[in-house]
Coordinates of C-alpha atoms in Angstrom, one line a residue:
X27 CA -46.3 -101.2 -25.2
X28 CA -44.4 -97.9 -25.6
X29 CA -40.7 -97.8 -24.7
X30 CA -39.1 -94.2 -23.5
X31 CA -36.4 -92.6 -25.4
X32 CA -33.3 -92.0 -23.4
X33 CA -30.1 -89.8 -23.0
X34 CA -27.3 -90.5 -20.6
X35 CA -24.9 -87.9 -19.2
X36 CA -21.4 -89.4 -18.2
X37 CA -18.4 -87.3 -16.7
X38 CA -14.8 -87.3 -17.1
X39 CA -14.5 -87.5 -13.4
X40 CA -16.8 -87.4 -10.1
X41 CA -18.0 -83.8 -9.7
X42 CA -18.1 -82.9 -13.3
X43 CA -21.6 -81.7 -12.7
X44 CA -23.5 -84.6 -14.1
X45 CA -26.2 -84.6 -11.6
X46 CA -27.0 -81.1 -12.2
X47 CA -27.0 -81.4 -16.1
X48 CA -29.3 -84.1 -15.5
X49 CA -31.7 -82.2 -13.4
X50 CA -31.5 -79.3 -15.9
X51 CA -32.6 -81.9 -18.7
X52 CA -35.2 -83.2 -16.6
X53 CA -36.8 -79.7 -16.2
X54 CA -36.2 -79.0 -19.7
X55 CA -37.8 -81.8 -20.9
X56 CA -40.9 -81.0 -18.6
X57 CA -41.2 -77.5 -20.0
X58 CA -41.2 -78.9 -23.4
X59 CA -44.1 -81.2 -22.6
X60 CA -42.6 -84.5 -22.2
X61 CA -43.0 -86.9 -18.8
X62 CA -39.4 -87.6 -17.9
X63 CA -37.8 -89.7 -15.2
X64 CA -34.1 -89.6 -13.8
X65 CA -32.3 -92.8 -13.5
X66 CA -29.2 -93.9 -12.0
X67 CA -28.4 -97.6 -11.7
X68 CA -25.9 -97.3 -8.7
X69 CA -25.5 -94.3 -6.5
X70 CA -22.9 -93.8 -3.8
X71 CA -24.0 -91.2 -1.4
X72 CA -24.7 -90.6 2.3
X73 CA -27.5 -88.3 1.3
X74 CA -30.8 -90.3 1.3
X75 CA -34.4 -90.0 1.0
X76 CA -37.6 -92.1 1.9
X77 CA -40.3 -92.4 -0.6
X78 CA -44.0 -92.2 0.1
X79 CA -44.2 -96.2 0.1
X80 CA -41.2 -96.0 2.6
X81 CA -38.1 -97.0 0.6
X82 CA -34.6 -95.5 0.5
X83 CA -33.0 -93.8 -2.5
X84 CA -30.5 -91.3 -3.2
X85 CA -31.1 -87.5 -2.9
X86 CA -29.5 -86.9 -6.2
X87 CA -32.5 -88.6 -8.4
X88 CA -35.1 -87.2 -6.0
X89 CA -33.8 -83.7 -6.8
X90 CA -33.9 -84.8 -10.5
X91 CA -37.5 -86.1 -10.0
X92 CA -38.6 -82.8 -8.6
X93 CA -37.0 -81.0 -11.3
X94 CA -39.1 -83.5 -13.6
X95 CA -42.4 -82.7 -11.8
X96 CA -42.8 -86.2 -10.9
X97 CA -43.0 -88.3 -7.6
X98 CA -39.5 -89.8 -6.5
X99 CA -39.7 -93.4 -7.2
X100 CA -37.1 -96.0 -5.8
X101 CA -36.8 -97.4 -9.3
X102 CA -35.3 -94.4 -10.3
X103 CA -32.2 -95.5 -8.1
X104 CA -32.1 -99.3 -7.8
X105 CA -28.8 -99.6 -6.1
X106 CA -27.6 -97.0 -3.4
X107 CA -24.5 -97.6 -1.4
X108 CA -24.0 -95.7 1.7
X109 CA -20.3 -95.8 2.7
X110 CA -19.7 -97.0 6.2
X111 CA -15.9 -97.0 6.2
X112 CA -13.1 -96.4 3.5
X113 CA -13.4 -100.0 2.1
X114 CA -17.3 -100.8 2.8
X115 CA -20.8 -99.9 2.4
X116 CA -24.3 -100.6 3.3
X117 CA -25.8 -102.1 0.0
X118 CA -29.5 -101.0 -0.6
X119 CA -31.6 -102.5 -3.7
X120 CA -34.4 -101.2 -4.6
X121 CA -35.1 -99.2 -1.3
X122 CA -34.3 -102.2 1.0
X123 CA -31.1 -103.1 2.9
X124 CA -29.3 -106.1 1.4
X125 CA -26.4 -105.9 4.2
X126 CA -22.9 -104.6 4.7
X127 CA -20.4 -105.7 1.9
X128 CA -16.4 -104.6 1.7
X129 CA -15.7 -102.9 -1.7
X130 CA -14.1 -106.2 -3.0
X131 CA -17.1 -108.4 -2.2
X132 CA -19.3 -106.0 -3.7
X133 CA -17.3 -105.7 -6.9
X134 CA -17.6 -109.5 -7.2
X135 CA -21.3 -109.4 -6.6
X136 CA -22.7 -106.5 -8.5
X137 CA -23.0 -108.0 -12.1
X138 CA -25.8 -110.0 -10.3
X139 CA -27.9 -107.0 -9.6
X140 CA -28.2 -106.4 -13.4
X141 CA -31.5 -108.3 -13.6
X142 CA -33.0 -106.1 -10.8
X143 CA -31.4 -102.8 -12.4
X144 CA -33.0 -103.6 -15.9
X145 CA -36.5 -104.4 -14.4
X146 CA -36.6 -101.0 -12.7
X147 CA -35.3 -99.2 -15.8
X148 CA -38.1 -101.2 -18.2
X149 CA -40.7 -100.3 -15.8
X150 CA -39.9 -96.8 -16.0
X151 CA -39.4 -96.7 -19.4
X152 CA -43.0 -98.0 -19.9
X153 CA -44.2 -95.2 -18.1
X154 CA -42.7 -92.2 -19.2
X155 CA -41.5 -90.4 -22.5
X156 CA -37.8 -89.8 -21.7
X157 CA -35.4 -91.4 -19.3
X158 CA -32.5 -89.0 -18.3
X159 CA -29.6 -91.4 -17.0
X160 CA -26.9 -90.2 -14.8
X161 CA -23.5 -92.1 -14.9
X162 CA -21.0 -92.4 -12.1
X163 CA -17.4 -91.1 -11.8
X164 CA -15.8 -91.7 -15.1
X165 CA -16.6 -94.3 -17.9
X166 CA -12.5 -94.6 -18.5
X167 CA -12.0 -96.1 -15.2
X168 CA -10.4 -99.2 -17.0
X169 CA -9.8 -101.1 -13.9
X170 CA -13.7 -101.5 -13.3
X171 CA -14.8 -101.5 -16.9
X172 CA -15.1 -105.2 -17.2
X173 CA -18.2 -105.2 -14.5
X174 CA -19.4 -101.8 -15.3
X175 CA -23.2 -101.4 -14.5
X176 CA -23.4 -97.6 -14.2
X177 CA -21.7 -96.0 -17.1
X178 CA -20.9 -97.5 -20.8
X179 CA -22.0 -101.0 -19.6
X180 CA -25.5 -99.8 -18.5
X181 CA -25.5 -97.4 -21.8
X182 CA -25.0 -100.7 -23.9
X183 CA -27.7 -102.4 -22.2
X184 CA -30.5 -99.8 -22.8
X185 CA -28.8 -98.4 -26.0
X186 CA -28.3 -95.0 -24.6
X187 CA -26.9 -92.2 -26.6
X188 CA -24.5 -90.3 -24.2
X189 CA -23.4 -86.7 -23.6
X190 CA -19.8 -86.5 -22.2
X191 CA -19.2 -83.6 -19.8
X192 CA -15.8 -82.2 -18.5
X193 CA -15.2 -79.9 -15.6
X194 CA -13.3 -76.8 -17.0
X195 CA -13.5 -75.2 -13.2
X196 CA -11.0 -77.8 -12.1
X197 CA -8.7 -77.0 -15.2
X198 CA -7.5 -79.4 -18.1
X199 CA -10.9 -80.0 -19.5
X200 CA -9.3 -80.8 -23.1
X201 CA -7.2 -83.3 -21.7
X202 CA -10.2 -84.8 -19.7
X203 CA -12.3 -85.0 -22.6
X204 CA -10.0 -86.1 -25.0
X205 CA -8.1 -88.7 -22.6
X206 CA -11.6 -90.1 -21.7
X207 CA -12.6 -91.0 -25.1
X208 CA -9.4 -92.2 -26.1
X209 CA -9.4 -94.6 -23.4
X210 CA -13.1 -96.1 -24.4
X211 CA -13.4 -99.0 -26.8
X212 CA -14.2 -97.8 -30.3
X213 CA -18.0 -99.2 -30.1
X214 CA -18.2 -96.9 -26.5
X215 CA -16.8 -93.8 -28.5
X216 CA -19.6 -94.2 -30.9
X217 CA -22.2 -93.9 -28.4
X218 CA -21.1 -90.4 -27.3
X219 CA -23.1 -87.9 -29.4
X220 CA -21.8 -84.8 -27.8
X221 CA -19.0 -83.3 -25.6
X222 CA -19.7 -80.7 -23.1
X223 CA -17.5 -78.2 -21.5
X224 CA -19.1 -77.6 -18.0
X225 CA -18.8 -75.1 -15.2
X226 CA -17.3 -72.4 -17.4
X227 CA -16.2 -68.9 -16.1
X228 CA -15.6 -65.9 -18.0
X229 CA -16.0 -65.0 -22.0
X230 CA -16.4 -68.4 -24.0
X231 CA -15.1 -66.9 -27.1
X232 CA -11.7 -67.1 -25.3
X233 CA -12.4 -71.1 -25.2
X234 CA -13.6 -71.7 -28.8
X235 CA -10.2 -71.8 -30.7
X236 CA -9.8 -75.0 -28.8
X237 CA -12.9 -76.5 -29.7
X238 CA -12.5 -77.5 -33.0
X239 CA -9.1 -79.3 -32.7
X240 CA -10.9 -81.3 -29.8
X241 CA -13.6 -82.3 -32.2
X242 CA -11.2 -83.2 -34.9
X243 CA -9.1 -85.5 -32.4
X244 CA -12.4 -87.1 -31.1
X245 CA -14.5 -87.1 -33.9
X246 CA -17.3 -86.0 -31.4
X247 CA -18.8 -82.6 -31.8
X248 CA -19.0 -80.0 -28.7
X249 CA -22.5 -79.1 -28.1
X250 CA -22.1 -76.7 -25.4
X251 CA -20.3 -74.5 -23.1
X252 CA -22.2 -74.5 -19.9
X253 CA -21.4 -71.6 -17.7
X254 CA -20.7 -72.0 -14.0
X255 CA -24.4 -71.5 -13.1
X256 CA -25.0 -69.9 -9.4
X257 CA -28.2 -71.6 -8.8
X258 CA -28.9 -73.0 -5.5
X259 CA -30.2 -76.8 -6.3
X260 CA -28.9 -79.6 -4.1
X261 CA -25.9 -81.7 -5.8
X262 CA -25.0 -84.9 -5.1
X263 CA -22.7 -85.4 -2.1
X264 CA -19.6 -87.7 -2.0
X265 CA -17.5 -89.6 0.5
X266 CA -15.9 -85.9 1.5
X267 CA -18.8 -83.6 0.9
X268 CA -17.3 -80.1 0.0
X269 CA -19.5 -77.9 2.3
X270 CA -19.5 -74.3 1.8
X271 CA -20.3 -71.5 4.4
X272 CA -23.1 -68.9 3.9
X273 CA -22.1 -67.1 7.0
X274 CA -20.6 -64.1 5.8
X275 CA -22.8 -60.9 6.2
X276 CA -25.5 -62.4 7.9
X277 CA -26.5 -61.5 11.2
X278 CA -27.1 -64.9 12.6
X279 CA -24.5 -67.6 13.1
X280 CA -25.5 -71.2 12.9
X281 CA -22.6 -73.7 13.2
X282 CA -23.1 -77.1 11.9
X283 CA -20.7 -79.9 13.0
X284 CA -19.1 -81.3 10.2
X285 CA -19.0 -85.0 11.3
X286 CA -16.7 -87.4 9.5
X287 CA -19.6 -89.5 8.3
X288 CA -22.1 -86.5 7.9
X289 CA -25.3 -87.4 6.2
X290 CA -28.3 -85.5 4.8
X291 CA -26.7 -82.2 5.2
X292 CA -29.2 -81.0 2.8
X293 CA -31.5 -80.7 5.6
X294 CA -30.0 -77.4 6.3
X295 CA -30.2 -76.0 2.7
X296 CA -33.5 -73.9 3.5
X297 CA -31.3 -72.6 6.6
X298 CA -28.7 -71.5 4.4
X299 CA -31.0 -69.8 2.0
X300 CA -32.5 -67.5 4.6
X301 CA -31.4 -64.0 4.3
X302 CA -30.5 -63.7 8.3
X303 CA -29.0 -67.1 9.1
X304 CA -25.4 -67.7 8.2
X305 CA -24.4 -71.4 8.1
X306 CA -21.0 -72.7 8.4
X307 CA -19.5 -76.1 8.9
X308 CA -16.8 -76.7 11.8
X309 CA -14.6 -79.6 12.6
X310 CA -13.0 -78.4 15.8
X311 CA -13.6 -76.0 19.0
X312 CA -11.6 -73.3 17.7
X313 CA -13.7 -73.0 14.5
X314 CA -16.7 -73.3 16.7
X315 CA -16.6 -70.0 18.7
X316 CA -19.7 -68.5 20.0
X317 CA -22.5 -69.1 17.5
X318 CA -26.3 -68.5 17.9
X319 CA -27.1 -72.2 17.5
X320 CA -25.2 -75.3 17.3
X321 CA -26.5 -78.3 15.1
X322 CA -25.5 -81.8 15.2
X323 CA -26.5 -83.2 11.8
X324 CA -27.3 -86.9 10.9
X325 CA -24.4 -89.4 10.5
X326 CA -23.9 -92.8 9.0
X327 CA -21.9 -93.9 12.2
X328 CA -23.2 -92.3 15.2
X329 CA -20.9 -93.9 17.9
X330 CA -17.8 -93.4 15.9
X331 CA -18.7 -89.8 15.2
X332 CA -19.6 -89.2 18.8
X333 CA -16.0 -90.6 19.9
X334 CA -14.6 -88.3 17.4
X335 CA -16.4 -85.3 19.0
X336 CA -15.0 -86.5 22.3
X337 CA -11.6 -86.8 21.2
X338 CA -11.1 -83.6 19.4
X339 CA -12.8 -81.5 22.1
X340 CA -15.9 -80.5 20.3
X341 CA -18.2 -82.4 22.7
X342 CA -16.8 -80.5 25.8
X343 CA -17.1 -77.2 23.7
X344 CA -20.7 -77.8 22.7
X345 CA -21.6 -78.8 26.5
X346 CA -20.2 -75.6 27.5
X347 CA -22.1 -73.5 25.0
X348 CA -25.4 -75.5 26.1
X349 CA -24.7 -74.9 29.6
X350 CA -24.4 -71.0 28.8
X351 CA -27.7 -71.0 27.2
X352 CA -26.9 -71.6 23.5
X353 CA -29.4 -73.5 21.6
X354 CA -28.4 -76.9 20.4
X355 CA -30.1 -79.0 17.6
X356 CA -29.5 -82.7 16.9
X357 CA -31.1 -84.2 14.0
X358 CA -31.1 -88.0 13.8
X359 CA -27.8 -89.3 14.5
X360 CA -27.1 -85.9 16.1
X361 CA -30.2 -86.2 18.3
X362 CA -29.0 -89.7 19.4
X363 CA -25.5 -88.4 20.5
X364 CA -27.3 -85.8 22.6
X365 CA -28.9 -88.5 24.9
X366 CA -27.5 -90.2 28.1
X367 CA -26.6 -93.6 26.4
X368 CA -26.3 -95.2 23.0
X369 CA -26.1 -99.2 23.0
X370 CA -25.5 -101.2 19.9
X371 CA -26.0 -104.9 21.5
X372 CA -26.1 -106.6 18.1
X373 CA -23.2 -104.7 16.4
X374 CA -25.7 -103.5 13.9
X375 CA -23.7 -100.2 13.3
X376 CA -20.4 -101.0 14.8
X377 CA -19.8 -104.7 13.6
X378 CA -19.3 -105.6 17.2
X379 CA -21.5 -104.9 20.5
X380 CA -20.7 -101.5 22.1
X381 CA -22.1 -99.3 24.6
X382 CA -21.4 -95.5 24.8
X383 CA -22.1 -92.7 27.3
X384 CA -23.8 -90.0 25.1
X385 CA -23.4 -86.1 25.7
X386 CA -25.9 -86.2 28.4
X387 CA -27.8 -83.1 27.1
X388 CA -31.1 -84.9 26.7
X389 CA -32.8 -87.3 28.9
X390 CA -32.8 -90.2 26.2
X391 CA -31.3 -93.5 25.5
X392 CA -31.0 -95.2 22.0
X393 CA -30.6 -98.8 21.5
X394 CA -29.5 -99.8 18.1
X395 CA -31.1 -103.0 16.1
X396 CA -30.9 -104.7 12.9
X397 CA -34.1 -103.0 11.8
X398 CA -34.1 -99.5 9.8
X399 CA -36.8 -97.4 10.3
X400 CA -37.9 -95.7 7.0
X401 CA -41.2 -93.5 7.1
X402 CA -42.5 -90.4 5.7
X403 CA -44.2 -88.2 8.4
X404 CA -46.1 -85.2 8.9
X405 CA -46.6 -83.0 12.3
X406 CA -46.0 -80.0 14.1
X407 CA -43.6 -78.6 16.7
X408 CA -44.6 -78.2 20.4
X409 CA -41.3 -77.2 21.7
X410 CA -41.3 -73.6 23.0
X411 CA -40.4 -71.3 21.4
X412 CA -40.6 -73.1 18.1
X413 CA -44.0 -74.3 18.7
X414 CA -46.7 -74.4 15.8
X415 CA -44.5 -75.0 12.8
X416 CA -45.8 -77.5 10.5
X417 CA -43.4 -80.2 9.5
X418 CA -43.4 -82.7 6.4
X419 CA -40.2 -85.0 6.4
X420 CA -39.1 -88.6 6.7
X421 CA -37.3 -90.7 9.4
X422 CA -34.3 -93.1 8.2
X423 CA -32.3 -94.4 11.1
X424 CA -31.3 -97.6 12.8
X425 CA -32.2 -97.9 16.6
X426 CA -35.1 -96.8 18.9
X427 CA -34.7 -93.9 21.5
X428 CA -36.6 -93.7 24.8
X429 CA -37.6 -90.6 26.0
X430 CA -38.3 -89.3 29.3
X431 CA -38.7 -85.7 28.6
X432 CA -41.0 -83.3 26.5
X433 CA -41.3 -84.3 22.9
X434 CA -40.0 -81.8 20.0
X435 CA -43.2 -82.4 17.8
X436 CA -46.4 -84.3 17.6
X437 CA -46.8 -86.6 14.6
X438 CA -50.0 -86.9 12.7
X439 CA -52.1 -89.4 14.7
X440 CA -50.7 -88.0 18.1
X441 CA -47.4 -89.7 18.3
X442 CA -44.9 -87.8 20.3
X443 CA -41.3 -87.5 18.7
X444 CA -38.2 -86.2 19.5
X445 CA -37.2 -84.7 22.9
X446 CA -36.5 -81.0 24.4
X447 CA -34.6 -80.1 27.6
X448 CA -34.4 -76.7 28.1
X449 CA -32.4 -74.9 25.0
X450 CA -31.6 -78.2 23.5
X451 CA -33.6 -80.1 21.1
X452 CA -33.6 -83.4 19.4
X453 CA -35.6 -84.9 16.3
X454 CA -35.5 -87.9 13.9
X455 CA -37.0 -85.6 11.4
X456 CA -35.0 -84.9 8.0
X457 CA -36.4 -82.1 5.9
X458 CA -37.7 -80.4 9.0
X459 CA -36.9 -77.2 7.7
X460 CA -38.4 -77.6 4.1
X461 CA -41.9 -76.2 4.7
X462 CA -40.4 -72.8 5.9
X463 CA -42.3 -72.4 9.0
X464 CA -39.8 -73.9 11.3
X465 CA -36.9 -72.0 9.6
X466 CA -38.9 -68.6 10.3
X467 CA -39.5 -69.4 13.8
X468 CA -36.1 -70.3 14.7
X469 CA -34.6 -67.1 12.8
X470 CA -37.4 -65.0 14.8
X471 CA -36.2 -66.7 18.3
X472 CA -32.5 -66.2 17.5
X473 CA -33.0 -62.7 16.5
X474 CA -34.9 -62.1 19.8
X475 CA -32.1 -63.6 21.9
X476 CA -29.6 -61.0 20.1
X477 CA -32.2 -58.1 20.3
X478 CA -32.2 -58.2 16.4
X479 CA -35.7 -57.1 14.3
X480 CA -36.8 -60.3 12.7
X481 CA -38.2 -60.0 9.3
X482 CA -42.2 -60.3 9.3
X483 CA -42.5 -61.7 6.0
X484 CA -44.5 -64.9 5.3
X485 CA -42.4 -68.1 5.5
X486 CA -41.5 -69.3 1.9
X487 CA -41.3 -73.3 1.6
X488 CA -38.3 -74.8 0.2
X489 CA -40.1 -76.3 -2.3
X490 CA -41.3 -73.0 -3.9
X491 CA -37.9 -71.5 -3.7
X492 CA -36.4 -74.9 -5.3
X493 CA -39.1 -74.5 -8.2
X494 CA -37.7 -71.2 -9.0
X495 CA -34.2 -72.5 -9.1
X496 CA -35.1 -75.5 -11.3
X497 CA -36.2 -73.0 -13.8
X498 CA -32.9 -70.8 -13.5
X499 CA -31.0 -74.0 -14.0
X500 CA -33.0 -75.2 -17.0
X501 CA -32.7 -71.5 -18.8
X502 CA -29.0 -71.4 -18.2
X503 CA -28.5 -74.9 -19.8
X504 CA -31.0 -74.4 -22.4
X505 CA -29.3 -71.3 -23.7
X506 CA -25.7 -72.9 -23.8
X507 CA -26.6 -76.3 -24.9
X508 CA -27.6 -77.5 -28.4
X509 CA -30.9 -78.9 -27.3
X510 CA -32.1 -79.7 -31.0
X511 CA -28.9 -81.9 -31.2
X512 CA -30.0 -83.7 -27.9
X513 CA -33.5 -84.3 -29.1
X514 CA -32.1 -85.7 -32.3
X515 CA -29.7 -87.9 -30.6
X516 CA -32.9 -89.5 -28.9
X517 CA -34.7 -89.7 -32.3
X518 CA -37.1 -86.9 -31.4
X519 CA -37.4 -84.0 -34.2
X520 CA -39.1 -81.5 -32.3
X521 CA -40.5 -80.4 -28.8
X522 CA -44.1 -81.2 -28.2
X523 CA -44.6 -77.7 -26.7
X524 CA -42.7 -74.3 -26.9
X525 CA -41.2 -73.5 -23.6
X526 CA -43.1 -70.9 -21.7
X527 CA -46.5 -71.4 -23.5
X528 CA -48.2 -72.7 -20.4
X529 CA -49.0 -76.1 -22.6
X530 CA -46.4 -78.1 -21.0
X531 CA -49.1 -80.5 -19.5
X532 CA -51.1 -81.0 -22.8
X533 CA -48.4 -83.3 -24.2
X534 CA -47.6 -85.7 -21.2
X535 CA -48.6 -89.2 -21.5
X536 CA -48.5 -89.2 -25.3
X537 CA -47.0 -92.3 -27.2
X538 CA -43.6 -91.3 -28.8

């Protein structure tokens, strides 16, 4: 049985650009005729995804799988940690919830998950040509090294060559790279086949005088200076996602409430890409102002975030806008907040039984239970004036919602989903804007409310746009990274096909 070759990308810190570099490599290998798959043994993120078989995984590996042109598979991210507080997370193993754990308990428990991590990896390695492995944080976190399952600990288990990336955009990249290498054990240092200076802005010739001393001090070659690539590809989130605004110079203003436990904010990436819709993230009533639409996103902690809205005055500001006719859209946890009541009788979310008054903008009542809904769905909107938009998304939430109003959409099979009351809309569907039709209908409606001309262009699906961005990402990394050295590190002498020949599919599935 064949076993895939592998390459691992580690970083000097969180946010060094590991996720996008891995996505770029997945795309490059696909272009070069290889069947590649991403892998990250342990991912901490509130952005999650439901696979076709109803299992939950982190979105970073979903994006990387899409870049590789393969179906996302929970084996690509066997452990997902969804933070529920500063010191605890929901632990998801191979797509299924194992329970809540404090950071200390998980630290003691995690090495017991190695057999499941390795089973997932070996299964993928038997089906693909190349596995692109992403590390987490930094391999030089010496307080965690003895029980590492995601950086050098995993590299040793799967015998992976390592690329180490440093983030020059934050400054101090030479110290980052040298310091990281210096804190590793000699056998770990020997695994690093190349250093990458990532997110560089400006003339690389200015940087080059520092590369030779860095190589001499570390004994490791610098394989590339990757520029700050302005591509629109979903990056991995963190405990405090850095959400940027796209509102400037666009006629429509969409205000997304930046909840303390916001999750799946990538739902709104297609809105951000629309030429008429500016998206900004707000945290208080003063920032909210008078937008064209208010969006309440998903959250890992619905009741806690609803109380936060109530305490800082945003709830009242949103209710006032809604009463004045401003459209309000709630997605998943945001949908639950818009209802009349939220009840957690078993303490499934809160840790103790709790009942909470909702915002009262929708005729719905939500009751949490220990069971989590995870399902892929298709449907079409029936809510006027957004009716007729085709949807392809997924549900991932705790609790059931009883609805006494009109539905937002009808799922395949005729099941009503979500709720609408006048200008207030609620749905559980993540990915609702990905097909492009709902985005265009929403933009056209908001334009009509403002007396603006809306573009008559055909809707562009987020997936088609994403494919273009993957190619741009791959081009930028290919032009700046020594790919021949990367192939040599994996024991591969050459590409299966030349990029851009159109023969990429011909080489797939061959034994290396």
